Amino acid sequence: MAAGFKTAEPLEYHRSFLKENCRSDGRELGEFRPTTLNLSSISTADGSALVKIGNTTVICGIKAELTMPPSDAPNKGYMVPNVDLPPLCSSKFRPGPPGEQAQAASQFIADVIESSDLINMEELCIDKSKLCWVLYCDIMCLDYDGNLLDACIIVLLAALKNAQLPEVTINKETDLAEVDIQKKKPLKINRLPVGSSFAVFDDSIIIVDPTAEEESLSTALLTVVTDEEDRLCAVHKPGGTSLSGEKLQHCINRAITRNKEISKLVGKVIESKTTAK
């Protein structure tokens, strides 16, 4: 009976739970799904990680390459994030070039990298105007069940913390770069940005960490990114109904708490990997 009601009237089905301040999967309105993290998931990458938020599963590989610094920033390296949503992760995605959601996610990640000061790009420069590191951050969703952006930020942060770059020096006689793969050092991460996504039901009820079905039924979606010092790094709201200042502040406060939870998880996983070596 319940399954039939859910199929025939999905919105009313979810409303029946929201009226009781809970959700169809048993969570409270402000409760995130279990989050798990694994490092070094891709042996061929310079750094990698895999994260699961409920069923949503995302993997990230960092590939570092040497190149010329950009002409407008000769003393800096740069990062190129790319989010891939292949058909294998959900029937809603089709083969071919990146769709609108994948492009929007890639741009959002690029904006978070810049606004949060995640990495000091000057430290990626080896020789001004001549040589720098470019970090290709390939993020692929393996299983899509909502809340993609939160998963992308966590997996990128973990993969960067897992990454190690070889030592590079410039030979003064030949003016060529010499790479010592035996000497590797980790990237210096300046900030710990963490995203918290929310869905709005009936223009008034706010839930965190929406599933794919909850996203499709909501009247608005919102992602708030804060760092470990409780600073606001980014707010992403692609249309939908407006939110009052009070409700937005509620979301920011929940995002600050979420940052502490994820920072603790990332630190714990990295520490356990270091101990295991």
C-alpha positions as a printed NumPy array, in Angstrom:
array([[  0.   ,   0.   ,   0.   ],
       [  2.72 ,   2.464,   1.025],
       [  4.776,   1.608,  -2.073],
       [  1.787,   2.271,  -4.312],
       [  1.086,   5.605,  -2.569],
       [  4.741,   6.592,  -2.991],
       [  4.649,   5.811,  -6.71 ],
       [  1.284,   7.463,  -7.4  ],
       [  1.676,  10.543,  -5.181],
       [  5.389,  10.959,  -4.319],
       [  5.014,  14.542,  -3.049],
       [  2.082,  13.71 ,  -0.764],
       [  3.973,  10.634,   0.418],
       [  6.92 ,  12.774,   1.545],
       [  4.62 ,  15.444,   2.992],
       [  3.013,  12.843,   5.255],
       [  6.417,  12.289,   6.874],
       [  7.453,  15.957,   6.938],
       [  4.296,  16.805,   8.904],
       [  5.686,  14.558,  11.642],
       [  9.125,  16.247,  11.439],
       [ 10.812,  13.201,   9.946],
       [ 11.592,  11.771,   6.508],
       [ 10.65 ,   8.642,   4.591],
       [ 14.068,   7.073,   5.226],
       [ 13.746,   7.589,   8.982],
       [ 16.048,  10.601,   9.248],
       [ 15.292,  13.813,  11.094],
       [ 15.007,  16.973,   8.978],
       [ 18.5  ,  18.155,   9.936],
       [ 20.214,  14.765,   9.786],
       [ 22.832,  13.822,   7.172],
       [ 23.151,  10.298,   5.827],
       [ 26.18 ,   8.251,   7.014],
       [ 29.36 ,   9.559,   5.384],
       [ 32.359,   7.303,   4.718],
       [ 35.734,   8.134,   3.182],
       [ 38.545,   6.122,   1.652],
       [ 41.963,   7.381,   0.463],
       [ 44.333,   6.197,  -2.308],
       [ 41.473,   4.677,  -4.278],
       [ 43.29 ,   5.133,  -7.629],
       [ 46.857,   3.813,  -7.632],
       [ 47.832,   5.64 , -10.853],
       [ 46.835,   9.095,  -9.563],
       [ 49.032,  11.515,  -7.588],
       [ 46.271,  11.669,  -4.992],
       [ 42.81 ,  10.133,  -4.795],
       [ 39.82 ,   9.519,  -2.57 ],
       [ 36.336,   7.998,  -2.594],
       [ 33.421,   9.283,  -0.543],
       [ 29.944,   7.932,   0.13 ],
       [ 27.062,  10.002,   1.482],
       [ 24.279,   7.471,   1.813],
       [ 24.13 ,   5.833,  -1.612],
       [ 25.752,   8.764,  -3.412],
       [ 29.285,   7.643,  -4.293],
       [ 31.942,   9.914,  -5.793],
       [ 35.604,   9.273,  -6.611],
       [ 38.338,  11.838,  -7.312],
       [ 41.77 ,  11.485,  -8.851],
       [ 44.416,  14.232,  -8.85 ],
       [ 46.851,  14.232, -11.765],
       [ 49.733,  16.728, -11.597],
       [ 51.486,  17.895, -14.775],
       [ 54.22 ,  20.44 , -15.479],
       [ 53.298,  23.336, -17.733],
       [ 53.82 ,  27.069, -18.322],
       [ 52.127,  29.431, -15.852],
       [ 49.199,  31.436, -17.228],
       [ 50.234,  34.754, -18.792],
       [ 48.031,  36.764, -16.396],
       [ 49.536,  35.021, -13.336],
       [ 53.163,  34.155, -14.17 ],
       [ 53.987,  33.31 , -10.542],
       [ 51.147,  30.851,  -9.988],
       [ 50.13 ,  27.312, -10.842],
       [ 46.494,  26.373, -11.27 ],
       [ 43.823,  23.704, -10.801],
       [ 41.34 ,  22.322, -13.33 ],
       [ 38.337,  20.588, -11.707],
       [ 36.021,  18.468, -13.83 ],
       [ 32.873,  16.723, -12.616],
       [ 31.671,  13.753, -14.656],
       [ 28.145,  12.332, -14.371],
       [ 28.204,   9.186, -16.541],
       [ 25.103,   7.098, -17.352],
       [ 26.352,   4.357, -15.017],
       [ 25.614,   6.52 , -11.956],
       [ 21.962,   7.198, -12.779],
       [ 19.425,   6.643, -15.549],
       [ 18.818,  10.423, -15.616],
       [ 22.185,  11.002, -17.311],
       [ 22.959,  10.256, -20.966],
       [ 26.178,   9.432, -22.856],
       [ 27.925,  12.236, -24.705],
       [ 29.378,  15.637, -23.765],
       [ 28.913,  16.951, -20.184],
       [ 25.325,  17.889, -19.416],
       [ 24.112,  21.056, -17.712],
       [ 24.307,  19.635, -14.182],
       [ 27.873,  18.348, -14.672],
       [ 29.017,  21.697, -16.097],
       [ 27.352,  23.613, -13.258],
       [ 28.995,  21.309, -10.691],
       [ 32.438,  21.781, -12.3  ],
       [ 32.023,  25.572, -12.228],
       [ 30.808,  25.466,  -8.616],
       [ 33.881,  23.467,  -7.539],
       [ 36.14 ,  25.932,  -9.39 ],
       [ 34.435,  28.835,  -7.57 ],
       [ 34.87 ,  27.125,  -4.183],
       [ 38.583,  26.527,  -4.879],
       [ 39.042,  30.217,  -5.626],
       [ 36.817,  31.734,  -2.93 ],
       [ 38.037,  29.484,  -0.104],
       [ 41.773,  29.959,  -0.784],
       [ 42.024,  26.166,  -0.594],
       [ 45.586,  26.087,  -1.949],
       [ 48.117,  28.884,  -2.351],
       [ 48.555,  28.806,  -6.132],
       [ 51.938,  30.54 ,  -5.831],
       [ 53.29 ,  27.396,  -4.168],
       [ 52.478,  25.476,  -7.36 ],
       [ 54.858,  27.722,  -9.312],
       [ 58.379,  26.327,  -9.798],
       [ 59.982,  28.989, -12.003],
       [ 58.204,  32.299, -12.649],
       [ 56.816,  32.595, -16.189],
       [ 58.498,  29.294, -17.106],
       [ 57.24 ,  26.319, -15.117],
       [ 54.418,  25.426, -12.748],
       [ 52.203,  22.555, -11.664],
       [ 48.672,  22.178, -13.016],
       [ 46.465,  19.893, -10.944],
       [ 43.776,  18.117, -12.944],
       [ 41.043,  17.158, -10.484],
       [ 38.791,  14.583, -12.122],
       [ 35.679,  13.896, -10.066],
       [ 33.39 ,  11.078, -11.188],
       [ 30.054,  10.086,  -9.694],
       [ 29.66 ,   6.3  ,  -9.462],
       [ 26.215,   6.269,  -7.86 ],
       [ 23.904,   9.302,  -7.868],
       [ 21.349,   9.636,  -5.095],
       [ 21.275,  13.393,  -4.516],
       [ 23.555,  15.868,  -2.768],
       [ 26.272,  15.707,  -5.428],
       [ 27.985,  18.988,  -4.506],
       [ 28.682,  18.062,  -0.868],
       [ 30.242,  14.782,  -1.985],
       [ 32.359,  16.528,  -4.649],
       [ 33.822,  19.016,  -2.156],
       [ 34.629,  16.332,   0.433],
       [ 36.245,  13.987,  -2.099],
       [ 38.296,  16.825,  -3.651],
       [ 39.53 ,  17.976,  -0.238],
       [ 40.486,  14.42 ,   0.773],
       [ 42.2  ,  13.693,  -2.566],
       [ 44.248,  16.904,  -2.313],
       [ 45.284,  16.015,   1.229],
       [ 46.273,  12.58 ,  -0.081],
       [ 48.273,  14.003,  -3.018],
       [ 52.065,  14.15 ,  -3.125],
       [ 54.151,  15.95 ,  -5.737],
       [ 57.72 ,  15.026,  -6.722],
       [ 60.54 ,  17.485,  -6.171],
       [ 61.337,  19.604,  -9.239],
       [ 64.483,  21.68 ,  -9.765],
       [ 65.736,  23.704, -12.71 ],
       [ 69.189,  22.735, -13.997],
       [ 71.004,  26.066, -14.358],
       [ 73.321,  24.727, -17.054],
       [ 70.693,  23.222, -19.34 ],
       [ 67.733,  25.325, -18.123],
       [ 65.672,  22.122, -18.079],
       [ 63.411,  20.771, -15.343],
       [ 64.657,  17.772, -13.384],
       [ 62.03 ,  15.678, -11.578],
       [ 62.996,  13.524,  -8.611],
       [ 60.161,  11.03 ,  -8.14 ],
       [ 61.943,   9.554,  -5.111],
       [ 61.428,  12.797,  -3.193],
       [ 57.771,  13.614,  -2.825],
       [ 56.047,  16.06 ,  -0.542],
       [ 52.371,  16.595,   0.275],
       [ 50.409,  19.598,  -0.884],
       [ 49.911,  22.389,   1.604],
       [ 46.179,  22.825,   2.204],
       [ 45.305,  26.299,   3.509],
       [ 41.599,  25.883,   4.221],
       [ 39.092,  23.107,   4.814],
       [ 35.935,  24.096,   2.917],
       [ 32.949,  21.806,   3.44 ],
       [ 29.56 ,  22.058,   1.752],
       [ 26.134,  21.492,   3.258],
       [ 23.2  ,  21.116,   0.886],
       [ 19.556,  21.751,   1.701],
       [ 16.222,  21.233,  -0.028],
       [ 13.132,  23.359,   0.58 ],
       [  9.674,  21.729,   0.569],
       [  6.472,  23.741,   0.067],
       [  8.477,  26.986,   0.285],
       [  8.969,  26.6  ,   4.045],
       [ 10.274,  23.213,   5.286],
       [ 14.069,  22.857,   5.077],
       [ 15.804,  19.473,   5.047],
       [ 19.528,  18.71 ,   4.805],
       [ 21.32 ,  16.219,   2.554],
       [ 18.408,  15.575,   0.164],
       [ 18.192,  12.308,  -1.776],
       [ 17.673,  12.415,  -5.559],
       [ 13.916,  11.962,  -5.085],
       [ 13.738,  14.708,  -2.451],
       [ 15.67 ,  17.043,  -4.777],
       [ 13.223,  16.404,  -7.619],
       [ 10.214,  17.227,  -5.402],
       [ 11.654,  20.325,  -3.68 ],
       [ 10.798,  23.942,  -4.464],
       [ 14.41 ,  25.135,  -4.014],
       [ 17.929,  23.797,  -3.47 ],
       [ 20.721,  25.504,  -1.543],
       [ 24.375,  24.691,  -0.863],
       [ 26.357,  26.574,   1.794],
       [ 30.15 ,  26.218,   1.997],
       [ 32.042,  27.203,   5.163],
       [ 35.638,  26.701,   6.277],
       [ 37.134,  25.496,   9.561],
       [ 37.128,  29.042,  10.963],
       [ 33.349,  29.34 ,  10.442],
       [ 33.814,  31.688,   7.498],
       [ 31.333,  31.629,   4.622],
       [ 33.093,  30.62 ,   1.38 ],
       [ 30.198,  30.221,  -1.043],
       [ 26.419,  30.092,  -1.308],
       [ 24.88 ,  28.34 ,  -4.307],
       [ 21.14 ,  28.624,  -4.943],
       [ 20.055,  27.783,  -8.493],
       [ 16.651,  29.508,  -8.566],
       [ 13.578,  28.264,  -6.759],
       [ 11.652,  29.923,  -3.955],
       [ 13.285,  32.638,  -1.874],
       [ 14.513,  32.12 ,   1.686],
       [ 14.153,  34.528,   4.604],
       [ 17.273,  35.824,   6.333],
       [ 16.346,  33.76 ,   9.385],
       [ 16.107,  30.502,   7.406],
       [ 19.366,  31.261,   5.563],
       [ 21.126,  31.835,   8.901],
       [ 19.748,  28.506,  10.117],
       [ 21.336,  26.818,   7.077],
       [ 24.672,  28.587,   7.679],
       [ 24.69 ,  27.474,  11.336],
       [ 24.037,  23.855,  10.29 ],
       [ 26.81 ,  24.136,   7.686],
       [ 29.288,  25.274,  10.351],
       [ 28.452,  22.203,  12.459],
       [ 28.757,  19.962,   9.401],
       [ 32.223,  21.375,   8.665],
       [ 33.436,  20.281,  12.096],
       [ 32.003,  16.779,  11.541],
       [ 33.662,  16.34 ,   8.123],
       [ 36.973,  17.93 ,   9.17 ],
       [ 37.109,  15.408,  12.007],
       [ 36.33 ,  12.533,   9.603],
       [ 38.991,  13.605,   7.073],
       [ 41.587,  14.045,   9.828],
       [ 40.767,  10.642,  11.309],
       [ 41.044,   8.829,   7.933],
       [ 44.343,  10.543,   7.057],
       [ 45.75 ,   9.745,  10.509],
       [ 44.773,   6.075,  10.229],
       [ 46.415,   5.853,   6.797],
       [ 49.606,   7.475,   8.122],
       [ 49.661,   5.09 ,  11.077],
       [ 49.177,   2.085,   8.781],
       [ 52.298,   2.899,   6.738]])
